[in-house]
PDB file of C-alpha atoms in Angstrom:
ATOM      1  CA  MET H   1      14.017  13.121 -12.483  1.00  0.00           C
ATOM      2  CA  LYS H   2      15.638  14.893  -9.538  1.00  0.00           C
ATOM      3  CA  ARG H   3      19.278  14.699  -8.545  1.00  0.00           C
ATOM      4  CA  THR H   4      21.681  15.999  -5.923  1.00  0.00           C
ATOM      5  CA  ASP H   5      25.099  14.674  -4.967  1.00  0.00           C
ATOM      6  CA  ALA H   6      25.509  12.185  -2.125  1.00  0.00           C
ATOM      7  CA  PRO H   7      28.259   9.800  -1.004  1.00  0.00           C
ATOM      8  CA  PRO H   8      27.989   6.492  -2.926  1.00  0.00           C
ATOM      9  CA  SER H   9      27.826   4.424   0.271  1.00  0.00           C
ATOM     10  CA  ALA H  10      24.810   6.419   1.451  1.00  0.00           C
ATOM     11  CA  ILE H  11      22.478   5.427  -1.404  1.00  0.00           C
ATOM     12  CA  ARG H  12      19.566   3.001  -1.197  1.00  0.00           C
ATOM     13  CA  ILE H  13      17.537   2.216  -4.289  1.00  0.00           C
ATOM     14  CA  GLY H  14      13.840   1.398  -4.235  1.00  0.00           C
ATOM     15  CA  ILE H  15      11.746   0.044  -7.101  1.00  0.00           C
ATOM     16  CA  ASP H  16       7.940   0.082  -7.174  1.00  0.00           C
ATOM     17  CA  LEU H  17       6.705  -2.412  -9.773  1.00  0.00           C
ATOM     18  CA  GLY H  18       3.182  -1.455 -10.770  1.00  0.00           C
ATOM     19  CA  GLY H  19       0.765  -2.812 -13.316  1.00  0.00           C
ATOM     20  CA  THR H  20       1.263   0.084 -15.731  1.00  0.00           C
ATOM     21  CA  LYS H  21       4.361   1.937 -14.503  1.00  0.00           C
ATOM     22  CA  THR H  22       7.562   1.070 -12.700  1.00  0.00           C
ATOM     23  CA  GLU H  23       9.209   3.756 -10.602  1.00  0.00           C
ATOM     24  CA  GLY H  24      12.686   3.860  -9.137  1.00  0.00           C
ATOM     25  CA  ILE H  25      14.144   6.147  -6.507  1.00  0.00           C
ATOM     26  CA  ALA H  26      17.516   6.632  -4.853  1.00  0.00           C
ATOM     27  CA  LEU H  27      17.496   7.828  -1.241  1.00  0.00           C
ATOM     28  CA  ASP H  28      20.276   8.836   1.101  1.00  0.00           C
ATOM     29  CA  THR H  29      20.314   7.494   4.660  1.00  0.00           C
ATOM     30  CA  ALA H  30      18.272  10.460   5.899  1.00  0.00           C
ATOM     31  CA  GLY H  31      15.527   9.735   3.361  1.00  0.00           C
ATOM     32  CA  GLY H  32      16.478  12.545   0.996  1.00  0.00           C
ATOM     33  CA  GLU H  33      15.692  11.928  -2.667  1.00  0.00           C
ATOM     34  CA  ARG H  34      18.759  11.843  -4.908  1.00  0.00           C
ATOM     35  CA  ALA H  35      17.303  10.573  -8.171  1.00  0.00           C
ATOM     36  CA  ARG H  36      14.011   9.289  -9.543  1.00  0.00           C
ATOM     37  CA  PHE H  37      12.845   7.749 -12.817  1.00  0.00           C
ATOM     38  CA  ARG H  38       9.552   6.302 -14.031  1.00  0.00           C
ATOM     39  CA  VAL H  39       9.132   3.916 -16.970  1.00  0.00           C
ATOM     40  CA  THR H  40       6.360   1.847 -18.518  1.00  0.00           C
ATOM     41  CA  THR H  41       5.901  -1.647 -17.103  1.00  0.00           C
ATOM     42  CA  PRO H  42       6.193  -4.333 -19.808  1.00  0.00           C
ATOM     43  CA  ARG H  43       2.886  -6.007 -18.989  1.00  0.00           C
ATOM     44  CA  GLY H  44       2.727  -9.736 -19.542  1.00  0.00           C
ATOM     45  CA  ASP H  45       6.469 -10.124 -20.228  1.00  0.00           C
ATOM     46  CA  TYR H  46       8.447 -11.604 -17.339  1.00  0.00           C
ATOM     47  CA  ASP H  47      11.914 -11.417 -18.914  1.00  0.00           C
ATOM     48  CA  ALA H  48      11.320  -7.821 -20.009  1.00  0.00           C
ATOM     49  CA  THR H  49      10.233  -6.959 -16.457  1.00  0.00           C
ATOM     50  CA  VAL H  50      13.543  -8.243 -15.087  1.00  0.00           C
ATOM     51  CA  ARG H  51      15.423  -6.241 -17.731  1.00  0.00           C
ATOM     52  CA  THR H  52      13.384  -3.105 -17.006  1.00  0.00           C
ATOM     53  CA  ILE H  53      14.257  -3.203 -13.330  1.00  0.00           C
ATOM     54  CA  THR H  54      17.920  -3.955 -14.040  1.00  0.00           C
ATOM     55  CA  ASP H  55      18.118  -1.005 -16.448  1.00  0.00           C
ATOM     56  CA  LEU H  56      16.330   1.270 -13.972  1.00  0.00           C
ATOM     57  CA  VAL H  57      18.789   0.405 -11.209  1.00  0.00           C
ATOM     58  CA  ALA H  58      21.694   1.142 -13.576  1.00  0.00           C
ATOM     59  CA  ARG H  59      20.190   4.551 -14.434  1.00  0.00           C
ATOM     60  CA  LEU H  60      19.775   5.424 -10.761  1.00  0.00           C
ATOM     61  CA  GLU H  61      23.325   4.354  -9.955  1.00  0.00           C
ATOM     62  CA  SER H  62      24.662   6.398 -12.859  1.00  0.00           C
ATOM     63  CA  ALA H  63      22.681   9.451 -11.747  1.00  0.00           C
ATOM     64  CA  THR H  64      24.007   9.229  -8.188  1.00  0.00           C
ATOM     65  CA  GLY H  65      27.476   7.838  -8.850  1.00  0.00           C
ATOM     66  CA  SER H  66      26.708   4.936  -6.528  1.00  0.00           C
ATOM     67  CA  ALA H  67      27.634   1.555  -7.993  1.00  0.00           C
ATOM     68  CA  GLY H  68      26.544  -1.339  -5.802  1.00  0.00           C
ATOM     69  CA  ALA H  69      23.765   0.463  -3.939  1.00  0.00           C
ATOM     70  CA  THR H  70      21.270  -1.677  -2.029  1.00  0.00           C
ATOM     71  CA  VAL H  71      18.047  -2.512  -3.871  1.00  0.00           C
ATOM     72  CA  GLY H  72      14.573  -3.079  -2.436  1.00  0.00           C
ATOM     73  CA  ILE H  73      11.567  -3.873  -4.603  1.00  0.00           C
ATOM     74  CA  GLY H  74       7.846  -3.598  -3.967  1.00  0.00           C
ATOM     75  CA  ILE H  75       5.567  -5.913  -5.945  1.00  0.00           C
ATOM     76  CA  PRO H  76       1.779  -6.404  -6.014  1.00  0.00           C
ATOM     77  CA  GLY H  77       2.109  -9.864  -4.522  1.00  0.00           C
ATOM     78  CA  ALA H  78       4.457 -11.847  -2.298  1.00  0.00           C
ATOM     79  CA  ILE H  79       7.189 -14.472  -2.362  1.00  0.00           C
ATOM     80  CA  SER H  80       5.706 -17.740  -1.091  1.00  0.00           C
ATOM     81  CA  PRO H  81       7.665 -19.157   1.874  1.00  0.00           C
ATOM     82  CA  ALA H  82       6.560 -22.621   0.727  1.00  0.00           C
ATOM     83  CA  THR H  83       7.878 -22.465  -2.838  1.00  0.00           C
ATOM     84  CA  GLY H  84      10.077 -19.376  -3.108  1.00  0.00           C
ATOM     85  CA  LEU H  85       7.939 -18.291  -6.049  1.00  0.00           C
ATOM     86  CA  VAL H  86       5.666 -15.267  -6.488  1.00  0.00           C
ATOM     87  CA  LYS H  87       2.031 -15.695  -5.408  1.00  0.00           C
ATOM     88  CA  ASN H  88      -1.061 -13.482  -5.058  1.00  0.00           C
ATOM     89  CA  ALA H  89       0.175 -11.010  -7.686  1.00  0.00           C
ATOM     90  CA  ASN H  90      -2.138  -8.724  -9.634  1.00  0.00           C
ATOM     91  CA  SER H  91       0.713  -8.635 -12.162  1.00  0.00           C
ATOM     92  CA  THR H  92      -0.087 -12.211 -13.073  1.00  0.00           C
ATOM     93  CA  TRP H  93       2.970 -12.767 -15.280  1.00  0.00           C
ATOM     94  CA  LEU H  94       5.063 -12.837 -12.085  1.00  0.00           C
ATOM     95  CA  ILE H  95       3.107 -15.696 -10.505  1.00  0.00           C
ATOM     96  CA  GLY H  96       5.059 -18.910 -10.138  1.00  0.00           C
ATOM     97  CA  ARG H  97       8.407 -17.302 -10.986  1.00  0.00           C
ATOM     98  CA  PRO H  98      11.548 -17.011  -8.766  1.00  0.00           C
ATOM     99  CA  PHE H  99      11.511 -13.227  -9.124  1.00  0.00           C
ATOM    100  CA  ASP H 100      13.876 -12.426  -6.254  1.00  0.00           C
ATOM    101  CA  ARG H 101      16.474 -14.956  -7.401  1.00  0.00           C
ATOM    102  CA  ASP H 102      16.289 -13.844 -11.023  1.00  0.00           C
ATOM    103  CA  LEU H 103      16.693 -10.191 -10.067  1.00  0.00           C
ATOM    104  CA  ALA H 104      19.583 -10.961  -7.714  1.00  0.00           C
ATOM    105  CA  ALA H 105      21.344 -12.793 -10.537  1.00  0.00           C
ATOM    106  CA  ALA H 106      20.693  -9.979 -13.015  1.00  0.00           C
ATOM    107  CA  LEU H 107      21.834  -7.269 -10.586  1.00  0.00           C
ATOM    108  CA  LYS H 108      24.705  -9.352  -9.154  1.00  0.00           C
ATOM    109  CA  ARG H 109      23.738  -8.575  -5.561  1.00  0.00           C
ATOM    110  CA  PRO H 110      21.104  -9.556  -2.996  1.00  0.00           C
ATOM    111  CA  VAL H 111      17.718  -7.868  -3.273  1.00  0.00           C
ATOM    112  CA  ARG H 112      14.854  -7.518  -0.812  1.00  0.00           C
ATOM    113  CA  ILE H 113      11.305  -7.916  -2.116  1.00  0.00           C
ATOM    114  CA  GLU H 114       8.141  -7.023  -0.219  1.00  0.00           C
ATOM    115  CA  ASN H 115       4.476  -6.602  -0.976  1.00  0.00           C
ATOM    116  CA  ASP H 116       3.803  -3.061  -2.219  1.00  0.00           C
ATOM    117  CA  ALA H 117       1.416  -2.343   0.665  1.00  0.00           C
ATOM    118  CA  ASN H 118       4.142  -3.334   3.124  1.00  0.00           C
ATOM    119  CA  CYS H 119       6.412  -0.866   1.342  1.00  0.00           C
ATOM    120  CA  LEU H 120       3.818   1.863   1.899  1.00  0.00           C
ATOM    121  CA  ALA H 121       3.766   0.974   5.586  1.00  0.00           C
ATOM    122  CA  VAL H 122       7.580   0.955   5.832  1.00  0.00           C
ATOM    123  CA  SER H 123       7.810   4.372   4.182  1.00  0.00           C
ATOM    124  CA  GLU H 124       5.168   5.975   6.380  1.00  0.00           C
ATOM    125  CA  ALA H 125       6.652   4.397   9.517  1.00  0.00           C
ATOM    126  CA  ALA H 126      10.115   5.664   8.598  1.00  0.00           C
ATOM    127  CA  ASP H 127       9.408   9.357   8.074  1.00  0.00           C
ATOM    128  CA  GLY H 128       5.741   9.808   7.239  1.00  0.00           C
ATOM    129  CA  ALA H 129       2.354   9.646   8.924  1.00  0.00           C
ATOM    130  CA  GLY H 130       3.475   6.815  11.213  1.00  0.00           C
ATOM    131  CA  ALA H 131       6.937   8.106  12.110  1.00  0.00           C
ATOM    132  CA  GLY H 132       7.909   7.115  15.633  1.00  0.00           C
ATOM    133  CA  CYS H 133       4.933   4.766  16.058  1.00  0.00           C
ATOM    134  CA  GLY H 134       5.570   1.207  17.186  1.00  0.00           C
ATOM    135  CA  VAL H 135       2.767  -0.450  15.187  1.00  0.00           C
ATOM    136  CA  VAL H 136       1.625   1.057  11.889  1.00  0.00           C
ATOM    137  CA  PHE H 137      -1.271  -0.300   9.800  1.00  0.00           C
ATOM    138  CA  ALA H 138      -1.222   1.206   6.306  1.00  0.00           C
ATOM    139  CA  ALA H 139      -4.033   0.460   3.867  1.00  0.00           C
ATOM    140  CA  ILE H 140      -4.004   1.036   0.107  1.00  0.00           C
ATOM    141  CA  LEU H 141      -7.507   1.967  -1.026  1.00  0.00           C
ATOM    142  CA  GLY H 142      -7.230   1.968  -4.791  1.00  0.00           C
ATOM    143  CA  THR H 143      -8.055  -0.573  -7.453  1.00  0.00           C
ATOM    144  CA  GLY H 144      -7.827  -3.121  -4.656  1.00  0.00           C
ATOM    145  CA  CYS H 145      -7.746  -3.073  -0.891  1.00  0.00           C
ATOM    146  CA  GLY H 146      -4.352  -4.163   0.413  1.00  0.00           C
ATOM    147  CA  ALA H 147      -2.530  -3.256   3.580  1.00  0.00           C
ATOM    148  CA  GLY H 148       0.838  -3.494   5.254  1.00  0.00           C
ATOM    149  CA  ILE H 149       1.892  -3.756   8.869  1.00  0.00           C
ATOM    150  CA  VAL H 150       5.108  -2.413  10.365  1.00  0.00           C
ATOM    151  CA  VAL H 151       6.234  -3.220  13.911  1.00  0.00           C
ATOM    152  CA  ASN H 152       9.165  -1.237  15.310  1.00  0.00           C
ATOM    153  CA  GLY H 153      10.294  -0.224  11.837  1.00  0.00           C
ATOM    154  CA  ARG H 154      10.121  -3.679  10.265  1.00  0.00           C
ATOM    155  CA  PRO H 155       7.466  -5.034   7.894  1.00  0.00           C
ATOM    156  CA  LEU H 156       5.401  -7.888   9.293  1.00  0.00           C
ATOM    157  CA  GLY H 157       5.066 -10.275   6.381  1.00  0.00           C
ATOM    158  CA  GLY H 158       3.878 -13.220   8.440  1.00  0.00           C
ATOM    159  CA  ARG H 159       4.638 -16.937   8.338  1.00  0.00           C
ATOM    160  CA  ASN H 160       2.705 -17.342   5.073  1.00  0.00           C
ATOM    161  CA  ALA H 161       3.679 -13.934   3.633  1.00  0.00           C
ATOM    162  CA  ILE H 162       0.085 -12.687   3.807  1.00  0.00           C
ATOM    163  CA  GLY H 163       0.338 -10.279   6.743  1.00  0.00           C
ATOM    164  CA  GLY H 164      -1.969  -7.309   6.149  1.00  0.00           C
ATOM    165  CA  GLU H 165      -4.190  -8.994   3.530  1.00  0.00           C
ATOM    166  CA  TRP H 166      -7.307  -7.590   5.163  1.00  0.00           C
ATOM    167  CA  GLY H 167      -9.052  -7.048   1.829  1.00  0.00           C
ATOM    168  CA  HIS H 168      -9.690 -10.773   1.524  1.00  0.00           C
ATOM    169  CA  ASN H 169     -11.465 -11.090   4.832  1.00  0.00           C
ATOM    170  CA  PRO H 170     -15.262 -10.777   4.813  1.00  0.00           C
ATOM    171  CA  LEU H 171     -16.956  -7.462   5.466  1.00  0.00           C
ATOM    172  CA  PRO H 172     -17.577  -7.469   9.251  1.00  0.00           C
ATOM    173  CA  TRP H 173     -21.091  -7.347  10.677  1.00  0.00           C
ATOM    174  CA  PRO H 174     -22.843  -7.373   7.265  1.00  0.00           C
ATOM    175  CA  ALA H 175     -26.428  -6.165   6.931  1.00  0.00           C
ATOM    176  CA  ASP H 176     -28.936  -8.430   5.195  1.00  0.00           C
ATOM    177  CA  GLU H 177     -28.656  -6.484   1.938  1.00  0.00           C
ATOM    178  CA  GLU H 178     -24.866  -6.902   2.019  1.00  0.00           C
ATOM    179  CA  ARG H 179     -25.022 -10.716   2.025  1.00  0.00           C
ATOM    180  CA  PRO H 180     -23.538 -12.727   0.378  1.00  0.00           C
ATOM    181  CA  GLY H 181     -21.666  -9.823  -1.182  1.00  0.00           C
ATOM    182  CA  PRO H 182     -20.115  -9.332  -4.629  1.00  0.00           C
ATOM    183  CA  ALA H 183     -17.952 -12.045  -6.148  1.00  0.00           C
ATOM    184  CA  CYS H 184     -14.218 -11.467  -5.669  1.00  0.00           C
ATOM    185  CA  TYR H 185     -11.448 -12.477  -8.060  1.00  0.00           C
ATOM    186  CA  CYS H 186     -10.002 -14.649  -5.269  1.00  0.00           C
ATOM    187  CA  GLY H 187     -12.938 -17.015  -5.740  1.00  0.00           C
ATOM    188  CA  LYS H 188     -14.918 -16.018  -2.658  1.00  0.00           C
ATOM    189  CA  SER H 189     -17.804 -13.586  -2.174  1.00  0.00           C
ATOM    190  CA  GLY H 190     -18.218 -10.651   0.160  1.00  0.00           C
ATOM    191  CA  CYS H 191     -14.522  -9.823   0.581  1.00  0.00           C
ATOM    192  CA  LEU H 192     -13.882  -6.391   2.057  1.00  0.00           C
ATOM    193  CA  GLU H 193     -12.137  -5.442  -1.194  1.00  0.00           C
ATOM    194  CA  THR H 194     -15.447  -5.766  -3.051  1.00  0.00           C
ATOM    195  CA  PHE H 195     -16.965  -3.080  -0.795  1.00  0.00           C
ATOM    196  CA  VAL H 196     -14.288  -0.436  -0.120  1.00  0.00           C
ATOM    197  CA  SER H 197     -11.944  -0.288  -3.133  1.00  0.00           C
ATOM    198  CA  GLY H 198     -12.289   2.381  -5.815  1.00  0.00           C
ATOM    199  CA  PRO H 199     -14.046   0.062  -8.298  1.00  0.00           C
ATOM    200  CA  ALA H 200     -16.304  -1.147  -5.473  1.00  0.00           C
ATOM    201  CA  VAL H 201     -17.481   2.397  -4.747  1.00  0.00           C
ATOM    202  CA  THR H 202     -18.206   2.887  -8.451  1.00  0.00           C
ATOM    203  CA  ALA H 203     -20.148  -0.397  -8.591  1.00  0.00           C
ATOM    204  CA  ASP H 204     -22.098   0.420  -5.416  1.00  0.00           C
ATOM    205  CA  HIS H 205     -23.172   3.815  -6.772  1.00  0.00           C
ATOM    206  CA  ARG H 206     -24.106   2.325 -10.124  1.00  0.00           C
ATOM    207  CA  GLY H 207     -26.186  -0.340  -8.413  1.00  0.00           C
ATOM    208  CA  ALA H 208     -28.096   2.323  -6.475  1.00  0.00           C
ATOM    209  CA  THR H 209     -28.492   4.903  -9.252  1.00  0.00           C
ATOM    210  CA  GLY H 210     -27.778   3.250 -12.589  1.00  0.00           C
ATOM    211  CA  VAL H 211     -25.006   5.810 -13.194  1.00  0.00           C
ATOM    212  CA  LYS H 212     -21.343   4.809 -13.484  1.00  0.00           C
ATOM    213  CA  LEU H 213     -19.009   7.360 -11.884  1.00  0.00           C
ATOM    214  CA  SER H 214     -15.548   7.329 -10.337  1.00  0.00           C
ATOM    215  CA  ALA H 215     -15.232   7.716  -6.589  1.00  0.00           C
ATOM    216  CA  GLU H 216     -13.795  11.194  -7.121  1.00  0.00           C
ATOM    217  CA  ALA H 217     -16.765  12.205  -9.268  1.00  0.00           C
ATOM    218  CA  ILE H 218     -19.155  10.814  -6.664  1.00  0.00           C
ATOM    219  CA  ALA H 219     -17.416  12.852  -3.965  1.00  0.00           C
ATOM    220  CA  ALA H 220     -17.668  15.998  -6.078  1.00  0.00           C
ATOM    221  CA  LEU H 221     -21.404  15.421  -6.557  1.00  0.00           C
ATOM    222  CA  ALA H 222     -21.857  14.893  -2.834  1.00  0.00           C
ATOM    223  CA  GLU H 223     -20.163  18.222  -2.116  1.00  0.00           C
ATOM    224  CA  ARG H 224     -22.711  19.884  -4.401  1.00  0.00           C
ATOM    225  CA  GLY H 225     -25.553  18.375  -2.380  1.00  0.00           C
ATOM    226  CA  ASP H 226     -26.418  15.289  -4.442  1.00  0.00           C
ATOM    227  CA  ALA H 227     -28.298  12.986  -2.046  1.00  0.00           C
ATOM    228  CA  ALA H 228     -27.531   9.738  -3.900  1.00  0.00           C
ATOM    229  CA  ALA H 229     -23.813  10.504  -4.004  1.00  0.00           C
ATOM    230  CA  ARG H 230     -23.859  11.362  -0.310  1.00  0.00           C
ATOM    231  CA  ALA H 231     -25.576   8.065   0.440  1.00  0.00           C
ATOM    232  CA  THR H 232     -22.877   6.170  -1.491  1.00  0.00           C
ATOM    233  CA  LEU H 233     -20.136   7.856   0.527  1.00  0.00           C
ATOM    234  CA  ASP H 234     -21.992   7.205   3.770  1.00  0.00           C
ATOM    235  CA  ARG H 235     -22.061   3.494   2.901  1.00  0.00           C
ATOM    236  CA  LEU H 236     -18.326   3.628   2.157  1.00  0.00           C
ATOM    237  CA  VAL H 237     -17.555   5.205   5.531  1.00  0.00           C
ATOM    238  CA  GLU H 238     -19.718   2.699   7.382  1.00  0.00           C
ATOM    239  CA  ARG H 239     -18.167  -0.309   5.637  1.00  0.00           C
ATOM    240  CA  LEU H 240     -14.623   0.980   5.869  1.00  0.00           C
ATOM    241  CA  GLY H 241     -15.160   1.807   9.533  1.00  0.00           C
ATOM    242  CA  ARG H 242     -16.326  -1.743  10.228  1.00  0.00           C
ATOM    243  CA  GLY H 243     -13.344  -3.173   8.390  1.00  0.00           C
ATOM    244  CA  LEU H 244     -10.893  -1.005  10.315  1.00  0.00           C
ATOM    245  CA  ALA H 245     -12.613  -1.810  13.613  1.00  0.00           C
ATOM    246  CA  GLY H 246     -11.770  -5.451  12.961  1.00  0.00           C
ATOM    247  CA  ILE H 247      -8.136  -4.455  12.521  1.00  0.00           C
ATOM    248  CA  VAL H 248      -8.212  -2.448  15.754  1.00  0.00           C
ATOM    249  CA  ASN H 249      -9.720  -5.396  17.623  1.00  0.00           C
ATOM    250  CA  VAL H 250      -6.946  -7.743  16.473  1.00  0.00           C
ATOM    251  CA  LEU H 251      -3.887  -5.521  16.050  1.00  0.00           C
ATOM    252  CA  ASP H 252      -4.680  -2.310  17.983  1.00  0.00           C
ATOM    253  CA  PRO H 253      -2.185  -0.254  15.940  1.00  0.00           C
ATOM    254  CA  ASP H 254      -0.753   3.056  17.066  1.00  0.00           C
ATOM    255  CA  VAL H 255      -1.876   4.670  13.818  1.00  0.00           C
ATOM    256  CA  ILE H 256      -3.904   3.832  10.711  1.00  0.00           C
ATOM    257  CA  VAL H 257      -2.490   5.311   7.502  1.00  0.00           C
ATOM    258  CA  LEU H 258      -4.467   5.487   4.258  1.00  0.00           C
ATOM    259  CA  GLY H 259      -2.924   5.478   0.782  1.00  0.00           C
ATOM    260  CA  GLY H 260      -4.266   4.933  -2.721  1.00  0.00           C
ATOM    261  CA  GLY H 261      -6.780   6.975  -4.671  1.00  0.00           C
ATOM    262  CA  LEU H 262      -9.546   6.919  -2.053  1.00  0.00           C
ATOM    263  CA  SER H 263      -7.141   8.333   0.551  1.00  0.00           C
ATOM    264  CA  ASN H 264      -7.551  11.701  -1.195  1.00  0.00           C
ATOM    265  CA  LEU H 265     -11.180  11.931  -0.012  1.00  0.00           C
ATOM    266  CA  GLU H 266     -10.664  14.472   2.747  1.00  0.00           C
ATOM    267  CA  PHE H 267     -13.929  13.762   4.591  1.00  0.00           C
ATOM    268  CA  LEU H 268     -12.712  10.261   5.530  1.00  0.00           C
ATOM    269  CA  TYR H 269     -10.347  11.573   8.198  1.00  0.00           C
ATOM    270  CA  ALA H 270     -13.119  13.165  10.224  1.00  0.00           C
ATOM    271  CA  ALA H 271     -15.772  10.539   9.493  1.00  0.00           C
ATOM    272  CA  LEU H 272     -13.829   7.320  10.084  1.00  0.00           C
ATOM    273  CA  PRO H 273     -12.653   7.587  13.736  1.00  0.00           C
ATOM    274  CA  PRO H 274     -16.158   7.808  15.274  1.00  0.00           C
ATOM    275  CA  THR H 275     -17.367   5.069  12.927  1.00  0.00           C
ATOM    276  CA  ILE H 276     -14.513   2.771  13.930  1.00  0.00           C
ATOM    277  CA  ALA H 277     -15.223   3.562  17.584  1.00  0.00           C
ATOM    278  CA  ARG H 278     -18.838   2.351  17.282  1.00  0.00           C
ATOM    279  CA  TRP H 279     -17.653  -1.114  16.262  1.00  0.00           C
ATOM    280  CA  ALA H 280     -14.338  -1.540  18.084  1.00  0.00           C
ATOM    281  CA  PHE H 281     -14.271  -3.609  21.284  1.00  0.00           C
ATOM    282  CA  THR H 282     -13.218  -0.800  23.609  1.00  0.00           C
ATOM    283  CA  ASP H 283     -14.799   1.854  25.822  1.00  0.00           C
ATOM    284  CA  SER H 284     -12.950   4.647  24.008  1.00  0.00           C
ATOM    285  CA  LEU H 285     -10.805   4.924  20.905  1.00  0.00           C
ATOM    286  CA  ASP H 286      -8.048   7.407  20.164  1.00  0.00           C
ATOM    287  CA  THR H 287      -6.389   5.656  17.203  1.00  0.00           C
ATOM    288  CA  PRO H 288      -5.575   8.362  14.627  1.00  0.00           C
ATOM    289  CA  VAL H 289      -6.431   7.867  10.950  1.00  0.00           C
ATOM    290  CA  ARG H 290      -4.000   9.775   8.743  1.00  0.00           C
ATOM    291  CA  ARG H 291      -3.337  10.259   5.068  1.00  0.00           C
ATOM    292  CA  ALA H 292      -0.005   8.946   3.766  1.00  0.00           C
ATOM    293  CA  VAL H 293       2.439  11.850   3.902  1.00  0.00           C
ATOM    294  CA  HIS H 294       4.391  10.699   0.858  1.00  0.00           C
ATOM    295  CA  GLY H 295       1.313   9.950  -1.254  1.00  0.00           C
ATOM    296  CA  ASP H 296       2.026   8.109  -4.491  1.00  0.00           C
ATOM    297  CA  SER H 297       5.746   8.107  -3.651  1.00  0.00           C
ATOM    298  CA  SER H 298       5.365   6.105  -0.459  1.00  0.00           C
ATOM    299  CA  GLY H 299       5.625   2.671  -2.078  1.00  0.00           C
ATOM    300  CA  VAL H 300       8.876   3.351  -3.892  1.00  0.00           C
ATOM    301  CA  ARG H 301      10.368   5.079  -0.847  1.00  0.00           C
ATOM    302  CA  GLY H 302       9.396   2.136   1.328  1.00  0.00           C
ATOM    303  CA  ALA H 303      11.093  -0.263  -1.075  1.00  0.00           C
ATOM    304  CA  ALA H 304      14.343   1.652  -0.580  1.00  0.00           C
ATOM    305  CA  TRP H 305      13.842   1.549   3.196  1.00  0.00           C
ATOM    306  CA  LEU H 306      13.640  -2.265   3.145  1.00  0.00           C
ATOM    307  CA  TRP H 307      17.374  -2.273   3.710  1.00  0.00           C
ATOM    308  CA  ARG H 308      18.194  -1.624   7.367  1.00  0.00           C
ATOM    309  CA  PRO H 309      14.735  -0.322   8.303  1.00  0.00           C
ATOM    310  CA  GLU H 310      15.830  -0.300  11.953  1.00  0.00           C
ATOM    311  CA  GLU H 311      17.697   2.917  11.155  1.00  0.00           C
ATOM    312  CA  ALA H 312      14.424   4.496  10.175  1.00  0.00           C
ATOM    313  CA  ALA H 313      12.861   3.429  13.466  1.00  0.00           C
ATOM    314  CA  ALA H 314      15.833   4.691  15.452  1.00  0.00           C
ATOM    315  CA  THR H 315      15.867   8.130  13.853  1.00  0.00           C
ATOM    316  CA  ALA H 316      12.135   8.770  13.557  1.00  0.00           C
ATOM    317  CA  ARG H 317      10.368  11.304  15.720  1.00  0.00           C
ATOM    318  CA  THR H 318       8.083  10.282  18.568  1.00  0.00           C
ATOM    319  CA  CYS H 319       4.647   9.068  17.498  1.00  0.00           C
ATOM    320  CA  ILE H 320       2.367  12.081  17.892  1.00  0.00           C
ATOM    321  CA  PRO H 321      -1.303  11.551  18.802  1.00  0.00           C
ATOM    322  CA  ASP H 322      -3.967  13.574  17.006  1.00  0.00           C
TER     323      ASP H 322
END
């Protein structure tokens, strides 16, 4: 936990609810960190999850001396506009529950809830890899393949609260050997998530070699000259490049930001732009692909920025091309 003093009115609290850990942060209006705590997520227990977040907010307020701070929360899902209940959540015990209303009642104040990938995008648009950019597309390449979109500092959730769910679109321009694609938990086959997430890279390498390795281990082998590992990473770049070309064709963002475990693979930042360019519907492409500046902290920071994100847009530096 870190702490410095700040005026109570200047504090915004963000909560990142993950499958195994829940993190809370208190930021001042300039984005400076004033306090941070991390606790274990009570998996499978809805009421305990509400209590955990309530207790975490109280700890952050006590650490900063800021009773009544604003609270934003990132979750691995979304609030359905149709029902007001959680949908599409990897943390399945949240599904079908009025999570925002229950938290507002427990905290005795309004809360703002967004998809965790949208929180990543908000954070990076505020003062990270997408600072100053009008349209930011931020993808989480980890156990899944989610993404968030920010336009002029604000998250674009969409009419159905599924804005940025690119991982559940099919892999674009599939080769014969890529059809119909692996089965996805959503009930369909060939979703992009089944090709470019961390577990997908592991499964792809195992299918080609019979050896089960993490993406990081595969990358380390490739650096040592292992041909099979290099081939696995080449397939990842090609598939990820096709997926991002589809995003460029539809959204044409000012910047693409990568977060999640696979974002730590340094070679992606040189390899992806020319791959995207081969598939994008344009004569030239200068869209930068950047690693999330705030790394694992981006989601929780973005949750805090959900309150008055226009301030982040107004104070951010000009979007700088690569």
